[in-house]
Coordinates of C-alpha atoms in Angstrom, one line a residue:
X848 CA -90.4 -80.7 -35.6
X849 CA -93.7 -82.3 -34.6
X850 CA -93.6 -84.4 -31.4
X851 CA -96.1 -86.8 -30.0
X852 CA -95.3 -87.2 -26.3
X853 CA -98.1 -88.1 -24.0
X854 CA -99.2 -85.9 -21.1
X855 CA -97.8 -88.6 -18.7
X856 CA -94.4 -88.4 -20.5
X857 CA -94.4 -84.6 -20.4
X858 CA -94.8 -84.7 -16.6
X859 CA -91.2 -85.8 -16.6
X860 CA -89.0 -82.6 -16.6
X861 CA -86.4 -84.3 -18.8
X862 CA -89.0 -85.3 -21.4
X863 CA -90.5 -81.9 -21.3
X864 CA -87.1 -80.4 -22.0
X865 CA -86.5 -82.8 -24.8
X866 CA -89.9 -81.9 -26.3
X867 CA -89.0 -78.2 -26.3
X868 CA -85.6 -78.9 -27.9
X869 CA -87.1 -81.2 -30.6
X870 CA -89.9 -78.8 -31.5
X871 CA -87.2 -76.1 -32.2
X872 CA -85.7 -78.2 -35.0
X873 CA -86.8 -77.3 -38.5
X874 CA -85.0 -80.0 -40.4
X875 CA -82.9 -77.4 -42.2
X876 CA -79.7 -79.5 -42.3
X877 CA -77.3 -76.6 -41.7
X878 CA -75.8 -78.7 -38.9
X879 CA -74.6 -81.4 -41.3
X880 CA -72.0 -79.0 -42.9
X881 CA -70.2 -78.5 -39.6
X882 CA -70.6 -82.0 -38.0
X883 CA -67.2 -83.7 -37.9
X884 CA -68.6 -87.3 -38.2
X885 CA -70.9 -86.3 -41.1
X886 CA -68.0 -84.6 -42.9
X887 CA -66.0 -87.8 -42.5
X888 CA -68.6 -90.5 -43.0
X889 CA -71.4 -88.8 -45.1
X890 CA -74.0 -90.8 -43.2
X891 CA -77.2 -88.8 -42.3
X892 CA -77.5 -90.8 -39.1
X893 CA -74.0 -89.6 -38.1
X894 CA -75.2 -86.0 -38.3
X895 CA -77.0 -84.0 -35.6
X896 CA -80.2 -84.1 -37.6
X897 CA -80.0 -87.8 -38.0
X898 CA -79.3 -88.4 -34.3
X899 CA -82.1 -86.1 -33.4
X900 CA -84.5 -88.3 -35.3
X901 CA -83.2 -91.4 -33.6
X902 CA -83.4 -89.9 -30.2
X903 CA -86.9 -88.5 -30.9
X904 CA -88.2 -92.0 -31.8
X905 CA -86.5 -93.6 -28.8
X906 CA -88.0 -91.1 -26.3
X907 CA -91.4 -90.8 -27.8
X908 CA -91.9 -94.6 -27.9
X909 CA -90.2 -94.9 -24.5
X910 CA -88.0 -97.6 -26.0
X911 CA -84.9 -99.2 -24.8
X912 CA -82.0 -98.0 -27.1
X913 CA -81.3 -100.2 -30.0
X914 CA -77.7 -101.1 -31.2
X915 CA -78.2 -98.7 -34.1
X916 CA -79.1 -95.8 -31.9
X917 CA -76.2 -96.5 -29.6
X918 CA -73.7 -96.7 -32.5
X919 CA -74.6 -93.3 -33.9
X920 CA -74.9 -91.6 -30.5
X921 CA -71.6 -93.0 -29.4
X922 CA -70.0 -91.6 -32.6
X923 CA -71.1 -88.1 -31.6
X924 CA -68.2 -86.1 -30.2
X925 CA -70.4 -83.5 -28.4
X926 CA -68.3 -80.9 -30.1
X927 CA -71.5 -78.7 -30.3
X928 CA -70.5 -77.2 -33.7
X929 CA -74.1 -77.9 -34.7
X930 CA -75.3 -75.5 -32.0
X931 CA -73.1 -72.7 -33.4
X932 CA -74.5 -73.4 -36.9
X933 CA -78.1 -73.9 -36.0
X934 CA -80.3 -70.9 -36.9
X935 CA -83.2 -72.2 -34.7
X936 CA -81.3 -72.4 -31.5
X937 CA -81.7 -76.2 -31.0
X938 CA -80.0 -77.2 -27.7
X939 CA -78.5 -80.4 -29.1
X940 CA -76.2 -80.6 -26.1
X941 CA -79.0 -81.2 -23.6
X942 CA -80.7 -83.6 -25.9
X943 CA -77.7 -85.9 -26.6
X944 CA -76.8 -85.8 -23.0
X945 CA -80.2 -87.1 -22.1
X946 CA -79.8 -89.9 -24.8
X947 CA -76.5 -90.9 -23.2
X948 CA -78.1 -91.3 -19.8
X949 CA -80.9 -93.5 -21.2
X950 CA -78.3 -95.6 -23.0
X951 CA -76.3 -96.0 -19.8
X952 CA -79.5 -97.0 -17.9
X953 CA -81.3 -99.2 -20.5
X954 CA -78.8 -100.7 -22.9
X955 CA -76.6 -103.7 -22.2
X956 CA -73.3 -103.2 -23.8
X957 CA -70.9 -106.1 -24.4
X958 CA -69.0 -107.1 -21.3
X959 CA -65.6 -105.9 -22.4
X960 CA -67.0 -102.5 -23.4
X961 CA -68.8 -102.1 -20.0
X962 CA -65.6 -102.9 -18.2
X963 CA -63.6 -100.5 -20.2
X964 CA -66.1 -97.6 -19.6
X965 CA -66.2 -98.5 -15.9
X966 CA -62.4 -98.4 -15.7
X967 CA -62.3 -95.0 -17.5
X968 CA -64.9 -93.6 -15.1
X969 CA -63.0 -95.0 -12.1
X970 CA -59.5 -93.9 -13.1
X971 CA -59.7 -90.6 -15.1
X972 CA -61.5 -88.4 -12.5
X973 CA -59.0 -89.3 -9.8
X974 CA -55.5 -87.7 -10.1
X975 CA -53.7 -90.4 -8.1
X976 CA -55.3 -93.3 -9.9
X977 CA -54.7 -91.6 -13.2
X978 CA -51.1 -91.0 -12.4
X979 CA -50.6 -94.6 -11.6
X980 CA -52.5 -95.7 -14.7
X981 CA -50.2 -93.5 -16.9
X982 CA -47.1 -95.1 -15.3
X983 CA -48.5 -98.6 -16.0
X984 CA -49.4 -97.6 -19.6
X985 CA -45.9 -96.3 -20.2
X986 CA -44.5 -99.6 -19.1
X987 CA -46.9 -101.6 -21.2
X988 CA -46.6 -99.5 -24.4
X989 CA -43.7 -101.5 -25.8
X990 CA -45.9 -104.6 -25.7
X991 CA -48.5 -103.0 -27.9
X992 CA -46.7 -104.3 -31.0
X993 CA -47.6 -107.8 -29.9
X994 CA -51.3 -107.1 -29.8
X995 CA -53.2 -108.4 -32.8
X996 CA -54.4 -106.0 -35.5
X997 CA -58.2 -105.9 -35.2
X998 CA -60.5 -106.4 -38.2
X999 CA -62.2 -103.3 -39.5
X1000 CA -65.5 -102.8 -37.7
X1001 CA -68.2 -100.2 -37.3
X1002 CA -67.7 -100.3 -33.6
X1003 CA -64.0 -100.4 -32.3
X1004 CA -63.1 -103.4 -30.3
X1005 CA -61.3 -103.7 -27.0
X1006 CA -57.8 -104.3 -28.6
X1007 CA -58.1 -101.2 -30.8
X1008 CA -59.1 -99.1 -27.7
X1009 CA -56.3 -100.5 -25.6
X1010 CA -53.8 -99.6 -28.3
X1011 CA -55.3 -96.1 -28.4
X1012 CA -54.8 -95.7 -24.7
X1013 CA -51.2 -96.9 -24.8
X1014 CA -50.4 -94.6 -27.7
X1015 CA -51.7 -91.5 -25.7
X1016 CA -49.6 -92.3 -22.6
X1017 CA -46.8 -89.7 -22.3
X1018 CA -43.2 -90.8 -22.2
X1019 CA -42.7 -89.0 -18.9
X1020 CA -44.7 -87.3 -16.2
X1021 CA -43.9 -83.9 -14.6
X1022 CA -43.7 -83.5 -10.9
X1023 CA -47.1 -82.9 -9.2
X1024 CA -48.2 -79.3 -8.8
X1025 CA -49.2 -77.6 -5.6
X1026 CA -51.5 -79.4 -3.1
X1027 CA -55.2 -78.8 -2.7
X1028 CA -55.8 -76.2 0.0
X1029 CA -52.9 -74.0 -1.2
X1030 CA -53.3 -70.3 -1.2
X1031 CA -51.2 -68.0 -3.3
X1032 CA -51.0 -64.4 -2.1
X1033 CA -51.4 -61.5 -4.5
X1034 CA -48.2 -59.6 -5.2
X1035 CA -48.5 -55.9 -4.5
X1036 CA -52.0 -54.4 -4.0
X1037 CA -54.7 -57.1 -3.8
X1038 CA -57.3 -56.6 -6.5
X1039 CA -59.3 -59.8 -6.2
X1040 CA -59.6 -63.4 -5.0
X1041 CA -60.4 -66.4 -7.2
X1042 CA -60.6 -70.2 -7.0
X1043 CA -58.7 -72.1 -9.7
X1044 CA -60.0 -75.4 -10.7
X1045 CA -57.3 -78.0 -10.2
X1046 CA -58.7 -80.5 -12.7
X1047 CA -58.0 -84.2 -12.8
X1048 CA -56.1 -85.3 -15.9
X1049 CA -54.6 -81.8 -16.4
X1050 CA -52.9 -81.7 -13.0
X1051 CA -51.2 -85.0 -13.8
X1052 CA -50.2 -84.4 -17.4
X1053 CA -49.5 -80.7 -17.4
X1054 CA -49.5 -79.0 -13.9
X1055 CA -47.4 -76.2 -15.6
X1056 CA -50.7 -74.8 -17.0
X1057 CA -52.2 -73.9 -13.6
X1058 CA -48.7 -72.8 -12.4
X1059 CA -48.6 -70.3 -15.3
X1060 CA -52.1 -69.1 -14.4
X1061 CA -51.1 -68.6 -10.7
X1062 CA -48.0 -66.8 -11.8
X1063 CA -49.9 -64.4 -14.0
X1064 CA -52.8 -63.8 -11.6
X1065 CA -50.7 -63.2 -8.5
X1066 CA -48.4 -60.9 -10.4
X1067 CA -51.5 -58.8 -11.3
X1068 CA -52.8 -58.6 -7.8
X1069 CA -55.1 -61.6 -7.6
X1070 CA -55.1 -64.0 -4.7
X1071 CA -55.5 -67.6 -5.9
X1072 CA -56.9 -70.5 -3.8
X1073 CA -56.9 -74.2 -4.7
X1074 CA -60.1 -75.3 -2.8
X1075 CA -59.3 -78.3 -0.7
X1076 CA -62.4 -80.5 -1.1
X1077 CA -62.8 -79.9 -4.8
X1078 CA -63.4 -82.9 -7.0
X1079 CA -63.4 -83.7 -10.8
X1080 CA -66.0 -81.4 -12.4
X1081 CA -68.0 -84.4 -13.5
X1082 CA -67.5 -83.9 -17.3
X1083 CA -65.9 -87.2 -18.0
X1084 CA -68.6 -89.4 -16.4
X1085 CA -71.4 -87.0 -17.6
X1086 CA -70.4 -87.6 -21.2
X1087 CA -70.3 -91.4 -20.5
X1088 CA -73.9 -91.1 -19.5
X1089 CA -73.2 -91.8 -15.8
X1090 CA -75.2 -88.8 -14.4
X1091 CA -75.4 -90.3 -10.9
X1092 CA -71.6 -90.0 -10.6
X1093 CA -71.4 -86.6 -12.5
X1094 CA -74.1 -85.0 -10.4
X1095 CA -72.6 -86.2 -7.1
X1096 CA -69.3 -84.6 -8.1
X1097 CA -71.2 -81.4 -9.1
X1098 CA -72.9 -81.2 -5.7
X1099 CA -69.6 -81.8 -3.9
X1100 CA -67.9 -79.0 -5.8
X1101 CA -70.8 -76.6 -5.3
X1102 CA -70.6 -77.3 -1.5
X1103 CA -66.9 -76.7 -1.4
X1104 CA -66.9 -73.6 -3.6
X1105 CA -69.8 -72.0 -1.8
X1106 CA -68.1 -72.6 1.5
X1107 CA -65.0 -70.9 0.2
X1108 CA -67.1 -68.0 -1.1
X1109 CA -68.9 -67.6 2.2
X1110 CA -65.6 -67.4 4.0
X1111 CA -63.0 -65.1 2.5
X1112 CA -65.0 -64.6 -0.7
X1113 CA -64.5 -65.4 -4.4
X1114 CA -64.8 -63.1 -7.4
X1115 CA -64.7 -66.1 -9.8
X1116 CA -64.1 -69.8 -10.2
X1117 CA -61.5 -69.9 -13.0
X1118 CA -61.0 -72.9 -15.3
X1119 CA -58.0 -73.5 -17.5
X1120 CA -59.6 -76.6 -19.2
X1121 CA -62.5 -75.5 -21.3
X1122 CA -64.1 -78.9 -21.4
X1123 CA -64.5 -78.6 -17.6
X1124 CA -65.7 -75.0 -17.9
X1125 CA -68.5 -75.9 -20.2
X1126 CA -69.9 -78.4 -17.7
X1127 CA -69.5 -76.2 -14.7
X1128 CA -71.3 -73.4 -16.4
X1129 CA -74.1 -75.9 -17.0
X1130 CA -74.4 -76.9 -13.3
X1131 CA -77.4 -74.6 -12.9
X1132 CA -79.2 -76.5 -15.7
X1133 CA -78.1 -80.0 -14.6
X1134 CA -79.3 -79.4 -11.0
X1135 CA -82.4 -77.3 -11.8
X1136 CA -84.8 -79.9 -10.3
X1137 CA -82.7 -80.4 -7.2
X1138 CA -84.4 -78.2 -4.5
X1139 CA -81.4 -78.5 -2.2
X1140 CA -78.8 -77.4 -4.8
X1141 CA -80.6 -75.6 -7.6
X1142 CA -80.0 -72.0 -6.3
X1143 CA -76.3 -72.7 -5.3
X1144 CA -75.7 -74.5 -8.6
X1145 CA -76.9 -71.4 -10.5
X1146 CA -74.6 -69.2 -8.4
X1147 CA -71.6 -71.4 -9.1
X1148 CA -72.4 -71.4 -12.8
X1149 CA -72.5 -67.6 -12.8
X1150 CA -69.1 -67.5 -11.0
X1151 CA -67.4 -69.9 -13.4
X1152 CA -65.2 -68.3 -16.0
X1153 CA -62.6 -69.5 -18.5
X1154 CA -59.2 -68.1 -17.6
X1155 CA -59.1 -65.9 -20.7
X1156 CA -62.5 -64.3 -19.7
X1157 CA -61.1 -63.2 -16.4
X1158 CA -57.6 -62.2 -17.6
X1159 CA -59.1 -60.0 -20.3
X1160 CA -60.4 -57.7 -17.5
X1161 CA -57.0 -57.3 -15.8
X1162 CA -55.5 -54.9 -18.3
X1163 CA -52.3 -56.8 -18.8
X1164 CA -49.2 -54.9 -19.3
X1165 CA -46.7 -56.8 -21.4
X1166 CA -43.1 -55.8 -21.8
X1167 CA -42.0 -54.8 -25.3
X1168 CA -41.0 -57.9 -27.3
X1169 CA -40.0 -58.4 -30.9
X1170 CA -40.0 -62.1 -31.1
X1171 CA -42.5 -62.3 -34.0
X1172 CA -43.5 -65.8 -32.8
X1173 CA -46.2 -67.2 -35.1
X1174 CA -48.9 -69.0 -33.0
X1175 CA -51.6 -71.2 -34.6
X1176 CA -54.5 -70.8 -32.3
X1177 CA -56.6 -74.0 -32.0
X1178 CA -60.1 -73.0 -30.8
X1179 CA -61.3 -75.9 -28.6
X1180 CA -64.8 -77.0 -29.3
X1181 CA -65.8 -76.6 -25.7
X1182 CA -64.6 -73.0 -25.8
X1183 CA -65.9 -71.8 -29.2
X1184 CA -69.1 -73.9 -29.4
X1185 CA -69.8 -74.7 -25.7
X1186 CA -69.0 -71.4 -24.1
X1187 CA -69.2 -69.1 -27.2
X1188 CA -65.7 -67.7 -26.5
X1189 CA -64.1 -67.2 -30.0
X1190 CA -62.1 -64.1 -30.6
X1191 CA -61.0 -63.2 -27.0
X1192 CA -58.0 -65.6 -26.6
X1193 CA -56.7 -64.6 -30.0
X1194 CA -57.1 -60.9 -29.1
X1195 CA -55.2 -61.4 -25.9
X1196 CA -52.4 -63.2 -27.7
X1197 CA -52.1 -60.5 -30.4
X1198 CA -52.1 -57.7 -27.9
X1199 CA -49.3 -59.3 -26.0
X1200 CA -46.9 -59.6 -28.9
X1201 CA -47.7 -62.8 -30.8
X1202 CA -48.5 -63.2 -34.4
X1203 CA -51.7 -65.2 -34.3
X1204 CA -52.8 -67.3 -37.2
X1205 CA -56.3 -68.7 -37.7
X1206 CA -56.4 -72.4 -38.5
X1207 CA -58.4 -73.5 -41.6
X1208 CA -61.6 -75.5 -40.7
X1209 CA -61.2 -74.2 -37.1
X1210 CA -64.8 -75.2 -36.4
X1211 CA -64.0 -78.9 -36.8
X1212 CA -63.1 -81.0 -33.7
X1213 CA -59.5 -82.3 -33.3
X1214 CA -61.0 -85.7 -32.1
X1215 CA -60.1 -85.6 -28.5
X1216 CA -63.6 -84.9 -26.9
X1217 CA -63.0 -86.3 -23.4
X1218 CA -62.7 -90.1 -23.8
X1219 CA -63.6 -90.1 -27.5
X1220 CA -60.0 -90.7 -28.7
X1221 CA -60.1 -93.9 -26.7
X1222 CA -63.6 -95.1 -27.4
X1223 CA -63.6 -94.1 -31.1
X1224 CA -59.9 -94.2 -32.0
X1225 CA -60.3 -94.6 -35.8
X1226 CA -62.5 -91.5 -36.2
X1227 CA -60.5 -89.6 -33.6
X1228 CA -57.3 -90.3 -35.5
X1229 CA -58.7 -89.1 -38.8
X1230 CA -59.9 -85.9 -37.2
X1231 CA -56.5 -85.4 -35.5
X1232 CA -54.7 -85.8 -38.8
X1233 CA -57.0 -83.4 -40.6
X1234 CA -56.5 -80.9 -37.8
X1235 CA -52.7 -81.2 -37.7
X1236 CA -52.6 -80.8 -41.5
X1237 CA -54.7 -77.6 -41.3
X1238 CA -52.4 -76.3 -38.5
X1239 CA -49.3 -77.1 -40.6
X1240 CA -50.6 -75.0 -43.5
X1241 CA -50.1 -71.8 -41.5
X1242 CA -46.5 -72.7 -40.6
X1243 CA -46.6 -71.9 -36.9
X1244 CA -43.7 -71.8 -34.4
X1245 CA -46.1 -72.9 -31.7
X1246 CA -49.7 -74.1 -31.3
X1247 CA -51.9 -72.6 -28.5
X1248 CA -55.1 -74.1 -27.1
X1249 CA -57.3 -73.7 -24.1
X1250 CA -58.0 -77.4 -23.3
X1251 CA -55.7 -80.2 -22.1
X1252 CA -57.6 -82.8 -24.1
X1253 CA -57.0 -80.9 -27.4
X1254 CA -53.4 -80.3 -26.4
X1255 CA -52.7 -84.0 -25.9
X1256 CA -54.5 -85.0 -29.0
X1257 CA -52.8 -82.5 -31.3
X1258 CA -49.4 -83.1 -29.8
X1259 CA -49.7 -86.8 -30.6
X1260 CA -49.6 -85.9 -34.3
X1261 CA -47.1 -83.1 -34.6
X1262 CA -43.6 -82.0 -33.5
X1263 CA -44.7 -78.4 -33.3
X1264 CA -44.8 -77.4 -29.6
X1265 CA -48.3 -77.3 -28.1
X1266 CA -48.9 -74.9 -25.2
X1267 CA -51.8 -73.4 -23.3
X1268 CA -52.9 -69.9 -24.1
X1269 CA -52.3 -68.9 -20.5
X1270 CA -48.7 -70.1 -20.7
X1271 CA -48.0 -67.6 -23.5
X1272 CA -49.8 -64.8 -21.7
X1273 CA -47.9 -65.4 -18.5
X1274 CA -44.6 -65.4 -20.5
X1275 CA -45.6 -62.2 -22.3
X1276 CA -46.3 -60.4 -19.0
X1277 CA -43.1 -61.3 -17.2
X1278 CA -43.5 -65.0 -16.4
X1279 CA -41.3 -68.0 -17.5
X1280 CA -41.0 -69.0 -21.1
X1281 CA -42.9 -72.2 -21.9
X1282 CA -40.8 -75.3 -22.4
X1283 CA -41.0 -75.2 -26.2
X1284 CA -39.3 -78.6 -26.7
X1285 CA -41.6 -80.4 -24.3
X1286 CA -44.6 -82.5 -25.4
X1287 CA -47.8 -82.5 -23.4

């Protein structure tokens, strides 16, 4: 794709990066076949190729984002299926992230929408605030029937988004997991030491996931530490275009993890929420221009691993089992497209006694995508229903996934138990059986 940035514009590292990304695009359109919003809506501007044209024009002309640009960029899930499909290696992720930052900085959203996005950015990354908000949402959910039914609109209104938030609130919350700063000793001979990302929403909604990871890891000789000063990884505010907040959280985490690594050492930083893992692995890029943090950010990105990547190197020994449990494996977009981890989780499950079924249209997003199922509830609901129907077609006993957002989204549309991959691997290797009748 031909670009026309001035030399002055190209002096900006972000514009220089955008220029490189745009020039790699050859207009082939392969991305449209795997883009969830294009599959649903059939609008070229709701495809990666269409969004690339909109972003290119906005950046080249150094324009403030128009309402049309904002509408189509907001509809993007950042599922990154287009990057898996693209034969030219276009880094759409970094381009759309840059567009979101510009929208956040230069576009005046309606007041109600601004307030909602600020509330999400304030509440979701903080476990205590999030826990309280879930309790309040649970109390308010019966009142949702009294809210008016909004008129159909290209952009969802506040009432529709509030209803979506209330619908996602769980009926009950589990007890909190272990405290930050906790260290779990290896059982038997110590083989390694890792930090386990505590997460923000996950530690409120499903602390059992990290508990299963700790159980498996310590049983296989790995010491696990929950780093005390760790924060939200920054993914939630990053995808809202608030890079000031996201990068501040990244710097805080890098400082905390590097301090831990310099002390008793770390073999890896393990992540059980693949949406977080994708962003942490990108810290090196996000802070590439920060002289104080660039080197350490790159080190942290190199240390970050999805839990299945690390577990695959432990040579798990599973007891003989004849359960023949059929597991539909949902490949989270952030794992298969963002981190390029596709077959490994399925191989681990198969080797440890489960009958693993591929889900039709596995490349398509379930509609969770961070805050997407709140900000774009109609599209998210259609994607969820499509995903649930595809899962049902393989008649599973259980559904396994590697990302809490996907688990919550899918569980809201099915009665089939949804569990994390690590819960099944823990159970298969001597841990507790997952609570199969429990929703996320």
